[in-house]
Short mmCIF file of C-alpha atoms in Angstrom, two decimals:
data_model
loop_
_atom_site.label_atom_id
_atom_site.label_comp_id
_atom_site.label_asym_id
_atom_site.label_seq_id
_atom_site.Cartn_x
_atom_site.Cartn_y
_atom_site.Cartn_z
CA MET J 1 -14.85 31.25 51.92
CA ASN J 2 -17.53 29.72 49.69
CA SER J 3 -16.15 31.61 46.70
CA LEU J 4 -12.64 30.40 47.56
CA LYS J 5 -13.93 26.84 47.80
CA SER J 6 -15.68 27.17 44.46
CA TYR J 7 -12.48 28.55 42.92
CA PHE J 8 -10.41 25.63 44.12
CA ASN J 9 -13.03 23.10 43.02
CA THR J 10 -13.14 24.65 39.56
CA ARG J 11 -9.37 24.65 39.30
CA MET J 12 -9.21 21.04 40.46
CA LEU J 13 -11.74 19.95 37.83
CA LEU J 14 -9.90 21.87 35.11
CA GLN J 15 -6.57 20.31 36.04
CA PHE J 16 -8.10 16.84 36.20
CA PHE J 17 -9.62 17.36 32.76
CA ILE J 18 -6.25 18.47 31.37
CA LEU J 19 -4.52 15.46 32.93
CA SER J 20 -7.11 13.05 31.55
CA LEU J 21 -6.81 14.63 28.12
CA CYS J 22 -3.01 14.34 28.23
CA LEU J 23 -3.24 10.67 29.21
CA PHE J 24 -5.73 9.98 26.44
CA LEU J 25 -3.61 11.75 23.84
CA SER J 26 -0.48 9.97 25.08
CA GLY J 27 -2.17 6.57 24.80
CA THR J 28 -3.44 7.41 21.32
CA LEU J 29 -0.02 8.59 20.13
CA ILE J 30 1.68 5.52 21.58
CA GLN J 31 -0.82 3.25 19.85
CA GLU J 32 -0.39 5.04 16.53
CA LYS J 33 3.41 4.99 16.83
CA ILE J 34 3.55 1.27 17.59
CA GLY J 35 1.08 0.57 14.77
CA SER J 36 3.10 2.64 12.31
CA LEU J 37 6.35 0.88 13.23
CA LEU J 38 4.66 -2.51 13.00
CA ASN J 39 3.16 -1.79 9.58
CA ALA J 40 6.37 -0.28 8.17
CA THR J 41 8.44 -3.30 9.22
CA LEU J 42 5.90 -5.81 7.96
CA GLU J 43 5.62 -3.96 4.63
CA THR J 44 9.37 -4.38 4.17
CA THR J 45 9.22 -8.07 5.13
CA ILE J 46 6.27 -8.80 2.83
CA ALA J 47 7.96 -6.98 -0.06
CA ARG J 48 11.02 -9.23 0.32
CA GLN J 49 8.86 -12.37 0.41
CA THR J 50 6.94 -11.12 -2.63
CA ALA J 51 10.21 -10.68 -4.53
CA ASP J 52 11.02 -14.33 -3.76
CA MET J 53 7.59 -15.49 -4.96
CA SER J 54 7.94 -13.44 -8.14
CA VAL J 55 11.02 -15.49 -8.96
CA VAL J 56 8.83 -18.62 -8.87
CA ALA J 57 6.21 -16.99 -11.12
CA GLU J 58 8.80 -15.77 -13.59
CA GLU J 59 10.47 -19.19 -13.56
CA ARG J 60 7.21 -20.76 -14.79
CA PHE J 61 7.09 -18.28 -17.65
CA LYS J 62 10.75 -18.95 -18.42
CA ARG J 63 10.12 -22.71 -18.43
CA GLU J 64 7.34 -22.23 -20.98
CA LEU J 65 9.58 -20.07 -23.18
CA ALA J 66 12.48 -22.52 -22.78
CA GLU J 67 10.35 -25.42 -24.09
CA LEU J 68 9.29 -23.38 -27.11
CA SER J 69 12.88 -22.20 -27.70
CA LEU J 70 14.09 -25.81 -27.68
CA ALA J 71 11.45 -26.71 -30.28
CA ALA J 72 12.39 -23.63 -32.36
CA ARG J 73 16.06 -24.67 -32.43
CA TYR J 74 15.05 -28.15 -33.55
CA MET J 75 13.01 -26.63 -36.39
CA GLU J 76 16.00 -24.48 -37.36
CA SER J 77 18.16 -27.55 -37.77
CA HIS J 78 15.36 -29.63 -39.41
CA PRO J 79 13.54 -27.29 -41.81
CA ALA J 80 11.28 -29.92 -43.39
CA GLY J 81 7.54 -29.18 -43.28
CA GLU J 82 6.80 -32.68 -41.90
CA THR J 83 9.15 -31.96 -39.00
CA GLU J 84 7.38 -28.69 -38.25
CA GLN J 85 3.97 -30.38 -38.26
CA ALA J 86 5.21 -33.16 -35.97
CA MET J 87 6.77 -30.68 -33.56
CA LEU J 88 3.59 -28.58 -33.48
CA HIS J 89 1.58 -31.71 -32.76
CA GLU J 90 4.00 -32.62 -29.96
CA LEU J 91 3.60 -29.18 -28.33
CA GLN J 92 -0.20 -29.48 -28.48
CA HIS J 93 -0.47 -31.37 -25.17
CA LEU J 94 -3.63 -30.04 -23.44
CA GLU J 95 -7.15 -28.95 -24.17
CA GLY J 96 -7.54 -25.21 -24.19
CA VAL J 97 -4.03 -24.81 -25.59
CA SER J 98 -3.29 -24.03 -29.24
CA VAL J 99 0.11 -24.06 -30.94
CA GLY J 100 1.07 -22.46 -34.22
CA LEU J 101 3.90 -21.34 -36.46
CA LEU J 102 3.58 -17.88 -37.98
CA LYS J 103 5.57 -16.95 -41.05
CA PRO J 104 5.70 -13.53 -42.66
CA ALA J 105 3.37 -14.71 -45.42
CA GLU J 106 1.61 -17.81 -44.11
CA LYS J 107 0.59 -19.83 -41.07
CA ILE J 108 1.08 -23.57 -40.45
CA LEU J 109 -1.37 -25.49 -38.19
CA PRO J 110 -5.06 -24.91 -38.02
CA GLY J 111 -6.37 -23.20 -34.90
CA GLU J 112 -7.41 -19.86 -33.55
CA GLY J 113 -6.19 -17.07 -35.72
CA ILE J 114 -3.89 -14.59 -34.01
CA SER J 115 -2.31 -11.42 -35.27
CA PRO J 116 -0.09 -8.56 -34.07
CA GLU J 117 -3.26 -6.50 -33.68
CA ASP J 118 -4.43 -8.92 -30.95
CA PHE J 119 -0.98 -9.60 -29.56
CA PRO J 120 1.55 -6.76 -30.02
CA GLY J 121 4.16 -9.09 -28.53
CA LEU J 122 4.31 -10.95 -31.86
CA THR J 123 6.09 -7.96 -33.34
CA ILE J 124 8.77 -8.38 -30.67
CA ALA J 125 9.12 -12.07 -31.56
CA PHE J 126 9.48 -11.27 -35.30
CA ARG J 127 12.38 -9.02 -34.29
CA GLY J 128 14.20 -11.98 -32.78
CA ASN J 129 13.17 -11.82 -29.11
CA GLN J 130 11.04 -13.99 -26.85
CA ALA J 131 7.64 -12.49 -25.93
CA VAL J 132 4.77 -12.99 -23.47
CA ASP J 133 1.47 -11.26 -24.19
CA TYR J 134 -2.17 -11.42 -23.11
CA HIS J 135 -5.51 -10.81 -24.78
CA PRO J 136 -8.60 -10.51 -22.54
CA VAL J 137 -10.63 -12.81 -24.84
CA LYS J 138 -8.09 -15.11 -26.50
CA GLY J 139 -5.79 -15.73 -23.53
CA LEU J 140 -2.08 -15.87 -22.66
CA LEU J 141 0.47 -16.09 -25.49
CA PHE J 142 4.09 -17.28 -25.43
CA ALA J 143 6.12 -16.70 -28.62
CA VAL J 144 9.74 -17.37 -29.69
CA PRO J 145 11.52 -16.72 -33.02
CA VAL J 146 12.61 -19.55 -35.33
CA MET J 147 15.93 -18.44 -36.85
CA ARG J 148 17.79 -19.44 -39.98
CA GLY J 149 20.95 -17.86 -41.24
CA GLY J 150 20.75 -15.10 -38.63
CA ASN J 151 17.24 -14.05 -39.77
CA VAL J 152 13.81 -14.70 -38.30
CA ARG J 153 12.14 -17.29 -40.53
CA ALA J 154 8.99 -17.74 -38.41
CA VAL J 155 7.52 -17.32 -34.92
CA LEU J 156 6.53 -20.37 -32.86
CA TYR J 157 3.76 -19.69 -30.36
CA ARG J 158 1.61 -21.43 -27.79
CA LEU J 159 -1.69 -19.85 -26.71
CA TYR J 160 -3.45 -20.75 -23.42
CA ALA J 161 -7.18 -20.04 -23.22
CA ASN J 162 -8.46 -18.07 -20.24
CA ASN J 163 -10.30 -21.04 -18.72
CA VAL J 164 -7.08 -23.07 -18.21
CA LEU J 165 -4.88 -20.29 -16.87
CA PRO J 166 -5.77 -20.61 -13.12
CA GLU J 167 -5.06 -24.33 -13.15
CA LEU J 168 -1.76 -24.16 -15.04
CA PHE J 169 -0.25 -20.91 -13.73
CA ASP J 170 -1.73 -20.51 -10.24
CA ILE J 171 0.93 -19.50 -7.67
CA THR J 172 0.87 -20.86 -4.13
CA ALA J 173 1.56 -18.07 -1.62
CA TYR J 174 3.84 -18.31 1.41
CA ASN J 175 0.79 -17.79 3.67
CA SER J 176 -2.40 -19.85 3.29
CA ASP J 177 -4.49 -16.70 3.77
CA SER J 178 -2.74 -14.88 0.93
CA ARG J 179 -4.19 -14.49 -2.56
CA LEU J 180 -2.03 -14.12 -5.68
CA LEU J 181 -2.81 -13.34 -9.28
CA ILE J 182 -0.94 -12.21 -12.38
CA GLN J 183 -1.94 -9.02 -14.15
CA ALA J 184 -0.91 -7.10 -17.22
CA ARG J 185 1.00 -3.98 -16.28
CA GLU J 186 -2.01 -1.78 -16.97
CA GLY J 187 -4.04 -3.74 -14.40
CA ARG J 188 -5.95 -6.43 -16.37
CA THR J 189 -6.06 -9.78 -14.59
CA ILE J 190 -4.35 -12.51 -16.63
CA VAL J 191 -4.09 -15.44 -14.23
CA PRO J 192 -6.64 -15.21 -11.37
CA TYR J 193 -6.34 -17.39 -8.29
CA LYS J 194 -8.60 -20.38 -7.76
CA ASN J 195 -12.21 -19.70 -6.78
CA TYR J 196 -11.90 -16.11 -7.91
CA GLY J 197 -15.45 -14.70 -7.88
CA THR J 198 -17.77 -11.74 -7.34
CA GLU J 199 -16.56 -11.08 -3.81
CA ASP J 200 -13.01 -10.84 -5.09
CA GLU J 201 -14.10 -8.35 -7.74
CA ASP J 202 -15.74 -6.25 -5.02
CA PHE J 203 -12.55 -6.37 -2.98
CA PHE J 204 -10.34 -5.14 -5.83
CA HIS J 205 -12.84 -2.38 -6.64
CA ASP J 206 -12.80 -1.08 -3.06
CA PRO J 207 -11.49 2.53 -3.29
CA ALA J 208 -8.88 1.98 -0.55
CA VAL J 209 -7.62 -1.21 -2.22
CA ALA J 210 -7.52 0.40 -5.66
CA ALA J 211 -5.57 3.35 -4.26
CA GLY J 212 -3.19 0.94 -2.51
CA TYR J 213 -2.42 -0.91 -5.74
CA GLU J 214 -1.76 2.40 -7.47
CA ILE J 215 0.83 3.11 -4.77
CA ILE J 216 2.40 -0.28 -5.41
CA ARG J 217 2.54 0.27 -9.18
CA GLY J 218 4.27 3.58 -8.53
CA LYS J 219 6.86 1.87 -6.30
CA LEU J 220 7.44 -0.84 -8.92
CA LEU J 221 8.80 1.82 -11.27
CA THR J 222 11.95 1.84 -9.11
CA SER J 223 11.72 -1.44 -7.13
CA GLN J 224 11.30 -5.10 -8.02
CA ALA J 225 8.71 -5.65 -5.26
CA ALA J 226 6.62 -3.48 -2.92
CA ALA J 227 3.94 -3.73 -0.22
CA THR J 228 1.59 -1.31 1.54
CA TYR J 229 -0.97 -1.37 4.35
CA VAL J 230 -4.62 -0.44 3.69
CA GLU J 231 -7.86 -0.31 5.64
CA ALA J 232 -10.63 -1.54 3.35
CA LYS J 233 -14.36 -1.93 4.00
CA SER J 234 -13.92 -5.63 4.76
CA GLY J 235 -10.93 -5.19 7.10
CA ARG J 236 -7.22 -4.40 7.27
CA TYR J 237 -4.85 -5.85 4.65
CA TYR J 238 -1.34 -5.77 3.30
CA LEU J 239 -1.26 -5.43 -0.47
CA PHE J 240 1.84 -6.51 -2.36
CA GLY J 241 3.15 -6.73 -5.88
CA ALA J 242 6.24 -7.62 -7.89
CA ASP J 243 7.40 -6.96 -11.43
CA LEU J 244 8.11 -9.88 -13.79
CA PRO J 245 10.95 -8.21 -15.74
CA GLN J 246 11.03 -10.43 -18.85
CA THR J 247 7.26 -10.14 -19.41
CA ASN J 248 4.71 -7.36 -19.62
CA CYS J 249 3.12 -8.71 -16.44
CA THR J 250 3.10 -8.09 -12.70
CA MET J 251 2.26 -10.36 -9.79
CA MET J 252 -0.26 -8.83 -7.37
CA GLY J 253 -1.83 -10.09 -4.16
CA TYR J 254 -3.00 -9.39 -0.66
CA VAL J 255 -3.00 -10.93 2.82
CA PRO J 256 -5.11 -10.07 5.90
CA TRP J 257 -3.34 -7.95 8.51
CA SER J 258 -4.06 -10.39 11.34
CA ALA J 259 -2.64 -13.35 9.39
CA VAL J 260 0.72 -11.60 8.97
CA ALA J 261 0.94 -10.07 12.44
CA GLY J 262 0.54 -13.36 14.34
CA ASP J 263 2.61 -13.33 17.51
CA ILE J 264 3.66 -9.75 16.82
CA PHE J 265 0.03 -8.69 17.18
CA HIS J 266 -0.06 -10.47 20.55
CA ILE J 267 3.04 -8.60 21.73
CA TYR J 268 1.59 -5.35 20.37
CA THR J 269 -1.68 -5.94 22.28
CA LEU J 270 0.14 -6.94 25.46
CA THR J 271 2.34 -3.85 25.33
CA LEU J 272 -0.61 -1.58 24.63
CA ARG J 273 -2.62 -3.05 27.50
CA ALA J 274 0.33 -2.75 29.86
CA GLY J 275 0.77 0.89 28.82
CA ILE J 276 -2.93 1.57 29.38
CA VAL J 277 -2.79 -0.02 32.84
CA ILE J 278 0.23 2.08 33.78
CA LEU J 279 -1.44 5.24 32.46
CA LEU J 280 -4.57 4.41 34.48
CA ILE J 281 -2.49 3.91 37.60
CA PHE J 282 -0.84 7.28 37.14
CA ALA J 283 -4.29 8.76 36.47
CA LEU J 284 -5.46 7.39 39.83
CA VAL J 285 -2.36 8.88 41.41
CA GLY J 286 -3.21 12.21 39.79
CA ILE J 287 -6.80 12.02 41.04
CA TYR J 288 -5.54 11.27 44.52
CA LEU J 289 -3.17 14.23 44.42
CA PHE J 290 -5.90 16.59 43.21
CA ILE J 291 -8.30 15.44 45.92
CA ALA J 292 -5.65 15.68 48.62
CA ARG J 293 -4.60 19.17 47.54
CA ALA J 294 -8.23 20.31 47.25
CA LYS J 295 -8.96 19.18 50.82
CA VAL J 296 -5.90 21.04 52.06
CA GLU J 297 -6.76 24.30 50.23
CA GLU J 298 -10.36 24.23 51.46
CA GLY J 299 -9.32 24.60 55.10
CA GLU J 300 -10.65 27.46 57.24
CA ALA J 301 -7.20 28.95 57.86
CA TRP J 302 -4.10 29.30 55.71
CA LEU J 303 -1.90 27.98 58.54
CA ALA J 304 -4.04 24.87 58.86
CA ALA J 305 -4.08 24.60 55.09
CA LYS J 306 -0.29 24.69 54.98
CA GLU J 307 -0.04 21.96 57.59
CA ALA J 308 -2.64 19.90 55.71
CA ALA J 309 -0.69 20.43 52.49
CA ASP J 310 2.48 19.14 54.14
CA GLN J 311 0.63 16.08 55.36
CA ALA J 312 -0.87 15.52 51.93
CA ASN J 313 2.58 15.82 50.37
CA ARG J 314 3.99 13.23 52.77
CA ALA J 315 1.02 10.98 52.08
CA LYS J 316 1.63 11.46 48.36
CA SER J 317 5.25 10.45 48.74
CA VAL J 318 4.32 7.33 50.72
CA PHE J 319 1.66 6.46 48.15
CA LEU J 320 4.04 6.97 45.23
CA ALA J 321 6.70 4.93 47.00
CA ASN J 322 4.27 2.05 47.54
CA MET J 323 2.66 2.38 44.11
CA SER J 324 6.01 2.55 42.28
CA HIS J 325 7.04 -0.62 44.09
CA GLU J 326 3.81 -2.35 43.05
CA ILE J 327 4.16 -1.20 39.42
CA ARG J 328 7.62 -2.72 39.15
CA THR J 329 6.32 -6.25 39.78
CA PRO J 330 4.06 -6.50 36.69
CA LEU J 331 6.56 -4.51 34.63
CA ASN J 332 9.33 -6.96 35.48
CA SER J 333 6.97 -9.79 34.52
CA ILE J 334 6.36 -8.12 31.15
CA LEU J 335 10.09 -7.68 30.59
CA GLY J 336 10.67 -11.30 31.62
CA LEU J 337 8.09 -12.58 29.13
CA ASN J 338 9.61 -10.33 26.47
CA GLU J 339 13.02 -11.85 27.24
CA MET J 340 11.52 -15.30 26.57
CA VAL J 341 10.32 -14.01 23.19
CA LEU J 342 13.86 -12.80 22.41
CA ARG J 343 15.33 -16.16 23.37
CA GLU J 344 12.84 -18.40 21.59
CA SER J 345 11.74 -16.46 18.50
CA GLN J 346 13.79 -16.80 15.32
CA ASP J 347 11.64 -14.35 13.32
CA LYS J 348 13.61 -11.16 12.66
CA ALA J 349 10.53 -8.94 12.72
CA VAL J 350 9.32 -10.41 16.04
CA ARG J 351 12.78 -10.03 17.56
CA GLY J 352 12.95 -6.42 16.36
CA TYR J 353 9.71 -5.56 18.07
CA ALA J 354 10.71 -7.47 21.20
CA GLN J 355 13.96 -5.48 21.34
CA ASN J 356 11.97 -2.23 21.07
CA ILE J 357 9.78 -3.43 23.96
CA ALA J 358 12.91 -4.27 26.01
CA ARG J 359 14.37 -0.79 25.48
CA ALA J 360 11.08 0.97 26.25
CA GLY J 361 10.52 -1.23 29.32
CA ALA J 362 14.03 -0.49 30.63
CA THR J 363 13.36 3.24 30.24
CA LEU J 364 10.03 2.95 32.06
CA LEU J 365 11.60 0.86 34.84
CA SER J 366 14.32 3.50 35.27
CA LEU J 367 11.63 6.21 35.56
CA ILE J 368 9.72 4.18 38.18
CA ASN J 369 12.95 3.65 40.15
CA ASP J 370 13.56 7.42 40.12
CA ILE J 371 10.02 8.07 41.35
CA LEU J 372 10.50 5.45 44.07
CA ASP J 373 13.79 7.02 45.21
CA LEU J 374 12.31 10.52 45.25
CA SER J 375 9.23 9.33 47.16
CA LYS J 376 11.37 7.53 49.73
CA ILE J 377 13.45 10.65 50.30
CA GLU J 378 10.42 12.94 50.63
CA SER J 379 8.61 10.55 52.99
CA GLY J 380 11.70 10.09 55.15
CA ARG J 381 11.97 6.41 54.36
CA MET J 382 15.28 6.64 52.51
CA GLU J 383 18.09 5.25 54.66
CA LEU J 384 21.76 4.98 53.81
CA VAL J 385 23.16 1.45 53.79
CA LEU J 386 26.67 1.80 55.20
CA THR J 387 29.25 -0.84 54.30
CA ASN J 388 32.95 -1.14 53.68
CA TYR J 389 33.82 -0.60 50.03
CA ASP J 390 36.73 -0.06 47.65
CA LEU J 391 36.69 3.42 46.08
CA ARG J 392 38.75 2.13 43.14
CA GLU J 393 36.12 -0.52 42.36
CA LEU J 394 33.33 2.08 42.59
CA LEU J 395 35.08 4.39 40.12
CA THR J 396 35.90 1.50 37.76
CA ASN J 397 32.22 0.49 37.62
CA ALA J 398 31.14 4.06 36.88
CA VAL J 399 33.73 4.44 34.11
CA ASN J 400 32.83 1.06 32.56
CA ILE J 401 29.15 2.05 32.43
CA MET J 402 29.51 5.60 31.11
CA GLY J 403 32.62 5.24 28.96
CA PRO J 404 30.88 3.38 26.09
CA ARG J 405 28.06 5.97 26.05
CA ALA J 406 30.57 8.78 25.62
CA ALA J 407 32.44 6.84 22.95
CA LYS J 408 29.19 6.22 21.05
CA LYS J 409 28.69 10.00 20.77
CA GLY J 410 32.31 10.57 19.81
CA LEU J 411 33.20 12.35 23.08
CA ALA J 412 36.53 12.19 24.85
CA PHE J 413 35.99 10.65 28.32
CA GLN J 414 38.75 11.62 30.77
CA VAL J 415 39.26 10.45 34.38
CA GLU J 416 41.66 12.13 36.81
CA VAL J 417 42.08 10.59 40.27
CA ASP J 418 44.37 11.87 43.07
CA SER J 419 47.04 9.32 43.89
CA VAL J 420 46.83 10.05 47.64
CA LEU J 421 43.19 9.03 47.99
CA PRO J 422 42.46 6.28 50.56
CA LEU J 423 40.84 3.31 48.83
CA GLY J 424 39.17 1.52 51.74
CA LEU J 425 36.12 3.59 52.76
CA TYR J 426 32.96 3.11 54.80
CA GLY J 427 29.67 4.52 53.51
CA ASP J 428 26.77 3.91 51.11
CA SER J 429 28.67 3.02 47.95
CA ALA J 430 25.50 2.28 45.94
CA ARG J 431 24.07 5.78 46.49
CA LEU J 432 27.47 7.40 45.89
CA GLN J 433 27.73 5.53 42.58
CA GLN J 434 24.16 6.60 41.73
CA ILE J 435 25.18 10.24 42.24
CA LEU J 436 28.20 9.86 39.94
CA LEU J 437 26.21 8.04 37.25
CA ASN J 438 23.48 10.72 37.29
CA LEU J 439 26.00 13.53 36.85
CA LEU J 440 28.01 11.70 34.17
CA SER J 441 24.86 10.66 32.31
CA ASN J 442 23.62 14.27 32.18
CA ALA J 443 27.02 15.52 31.05
CA ILE J 444 27.14 13.01 28.16
CA LYS J 445 23.49 13.57 27.26
CA TYR J 446 23.84 17.35 26.89
CA THR J 447 27.27 17.35 25.21
CA GLU J 448 27.38 16.95 21.43
CA GLU J 449 31.11 17.42 20.90
CA GLY J 450 34.22 17.86 22.99
CA SER J 451 34.81 15.99 26.23
CA VAL J 452 33.47 14.90 29.59
CA THR J 453 35.90 14.81 32.52
CA LEU J 454 35.59 13.13 35.93
CA LYS J 455 37.97 14.37 38.64
CA VAL J 456 38.23 12.69 42.05
CA GLN J 457 40.15 14.68 44.67
CA GLN J 458 40.82 14.71 48.38
CA GLU J 459 39.66 18.03 49.79
CA SER J 460 40.83 17.38 53.37
CA PHE J 461 41.64 14.52 55.72
CA GLU J 462 40.94 14.14 59.43
CA VAL J 463 41.65 11.36 61.93
CA ASN J 464 39.36 8.73 60.38
CA GLN J 465 37.39 10.75 57.85
CA VAL J 466 38.16 11.99 54.38
CA HIS J 467 36.37 14.86 52.61
CA LEU J 468 36.11 13.92 48.93
CA ARG J 469 35.47 16.12 45.96
CA PHE J 470 33.96 14.68 42.75
CA VAL J 471 34.03 17.07 39.79
CA VAL J 472 32.16 16.35 36.53
CA GLN J 473 33.06 18.80 33.77
CA ASP J 474 31.66 18.91 30.24
CA THR J 475 31.82 21.04 27.08
CA GLY J 476 28.08 20.83 26.50
CA ILE J 477 25.27 23.34 26.06
CA GLY J 478 25.59 24.91 29.49
CA ILE J 479 22.87 26.35 31.74
CA ARG J 480 21.58 29.92 31.90
CA SER J 481 22.17 31.68 35.20
CA GLU J 482 18.44 32.19 35.79
CA ASP J 483 17.85 28.46 35.34
CA GLN J 484 20.56 27.38 37.79
CA LEU J 485 18.35 28.37 40.74
CA LYS J 486 15.73 25.81 39.66
CA LEU J 487 18.22 23.15 38.59
CA PHE J 488 17.61 20.74 41.49
CA GLN J 489 13.81 20.92 41.51
CA GLU J 490 11.67 17.95 40.45
CA PHE J 491 10.56 17.67 36.82
CA GLU J 492 12.44 20.81 35.77
CA ARG J 493 13.83 20.85 32.22
CA PHE J 494 15.28 23.87 30.48
CA ASP J 495 15.68 25.01 26.87
CA ALA J 496 12.76 22.79 25.86
CA GLU J 497 12.95 23.85 22.20
CA LYS J 498 16.67 23.26 21.95
CA ASN J 499 16.62 19.97 23.90
CA ARG J 500 13.35 18.50 22.61
CA GLY J 501 15.19 15.52 21.14
CA ILE J 502 16.89 14.62 24.47
CA GLU J 503 15.07 12.15 26.69
CA GLY J 504 14.67 12.87 30.41
CA THR J 505 12.15 13.46 33.19
CA GLY J 506 13.87 16.12 35.28
CA LEU J 507 14.20 13.80 38.31
CA GLY J 508 17.90 12.86 38.12
CA LEU J 509 19.40 16.06 39.56
CA ALA J 510 16.61 16.40 42.14
CA ILE J 511 17.41 12.91 43.45
CA THR J 512 21.15 13.62 43.29
CA TYR J 513 20.69 16.83 45.30
CA ARG J 514 18.76 15.02 48.05
CA LEU J 515 21.17 12.06 48.21
CA VAL J 516 24.15 14.39 48.58
CA HIS J 517 22.49 16.22 51.48
CA LEU J 518 21.43 12.90 53.00
CA MET J 519 25.19 12.13 53.11
CA GLU J 520 25.71 15.57 54.75
CA GLY J 521 27.61 16.72 51.72
CA GLU J 522 27.35 19.67 49.32
CA ILE J 523 26.67 19.95 45.57
CA LYS J 524 27.54 23.02 43.50
CA VAL J 525 27.24 23.96 39.84
CA GLU J 526 29.15 26.42 37.67
CA SER J 527 28.09 26.91 34.07
CA VAL J 528 28.59 29.19 31.09
CA TYR J 529 25.70 28.99 28.65
CA GLY J 530 26.85 27.53 25.35
CA LYS J 531 30.27 26.45 26.66
CA GLY J 532 29.73 23.83 29.35
CA SER J 533 29.09 23.05 33.00
CA ILE J 534 30.97 21.90 36.10
CA PHE J 535 29.17 19.96 38.85
CA THR J 536 31.02 19.50 42.16
CA VAL J 537 29.96 17.05 44.88
CA GLU J 538 31.72 17.09 48.27
CA PRO J 539 30.70 14.16 50.50
CA SER J 540 32.50 12.95 53.61
CA GLN J 541 33.36 9.27 54.03
CA VAL J 542 34.82 7.29 56.91
CA VAL J 543 38.22 5.74 56.21
CA HIS J 544 38.18 1.98 56.65
CA ARG J 545 41.47 0.57 57.80
#
């Protein structure tokens, strides 16, 4: 007996370890999935905002070129040297800025000497096009051609020294925590942001940040703007960048992850905590089940052990019934708060995440309701609520709920009802509708093409009682004959590899089977694997006059 006890204790510990590991892995995967979705959506949003900001940056460059172009056209129409000198003097409006007029053989206006060797963009200007170029020592150059008779007579330029660039060309970001700068396409910083210092240099030289900007430059080969998420030494960030098409420059920047997430991060944390609480509750349930089963199996006699096991099973059902009821209260609160987010938030990203929470919460609530129903049945606490009802209204509700689901998958949804059926019946209409919805939902879920058919027939009629037959037929994947014997057991799913993309817990048919027998009816299944299935339910209902 001691060896038997040791065996059961070892098995209990092993199973508890496996359960704990599964819960841990599930929590980790859920966290990673939510984080990935959050980051992917925010990357898209930041990229769009970056594209908008790049328009502002490029507009400043265009304004500079437009002023020079206007001066160049004036010089074209007034070719006198005095006019050129006056115009150059007029354009010389700030310290740290030099203006000049380059001709193929001479230069007018004293100042810093420039050449195509320092600024390759001058060659572009001498070919008749506007140009923006940067030299790490001499600064940022804007150049436009001065035309005459269809030929380039000279190139008018304005050169900004490096020390005035942050003040004149600094870009204010959409978020106060963001930092923006303008770089040459090969990565040299042209216009740094204000207060740019040693710490900023360290940030941009962080390996993760450098790799992130390489990813952005790769994306900019095919996109106007891009963003990516990185985990640097100093924290988590979103990096972003945008191309300035009419220059040889790009706009680059970054923003802390927490500054962008905002309320989304709060929803993410709330959802994660709620998931952890629910997982812990189910872990406690699992521990309770293991302990209860261990106590049963450690009995001195197998007969006593069987009786103890039955008691433990009933206790489990009562516990699950109570616990499922308690879980629904905080879950409904979470869904209610999430509904407030959907009503009040105008941010598309926040609403998207809130909608994902609503769908996941509805799925979890449905699972808890199934567990509650199954626990009530097993503990003997499930009672039928008998009322007068209209069979036509019951069928209409079922069709209205399931019809759109079938249509969404492109399935034909057919309903055939006997014309001689009595409409006024007495019974538990809610549970009868639950049975029909479970069968129709399964039929639609496991049918990829073809049709789903609901037939309602009168099998027989007595003095004040009618024997109904509900038939749900589909052209889905079907069920193997060896699996049909286990079809109505809890948590049973078949063809796991084939159906891995189909959601489900394996509780629906188990609950349906027990509800049908609670109504003193029968449920049968006929199926051909690969061709479809037919489920038949035959309950008896009292005719209400």
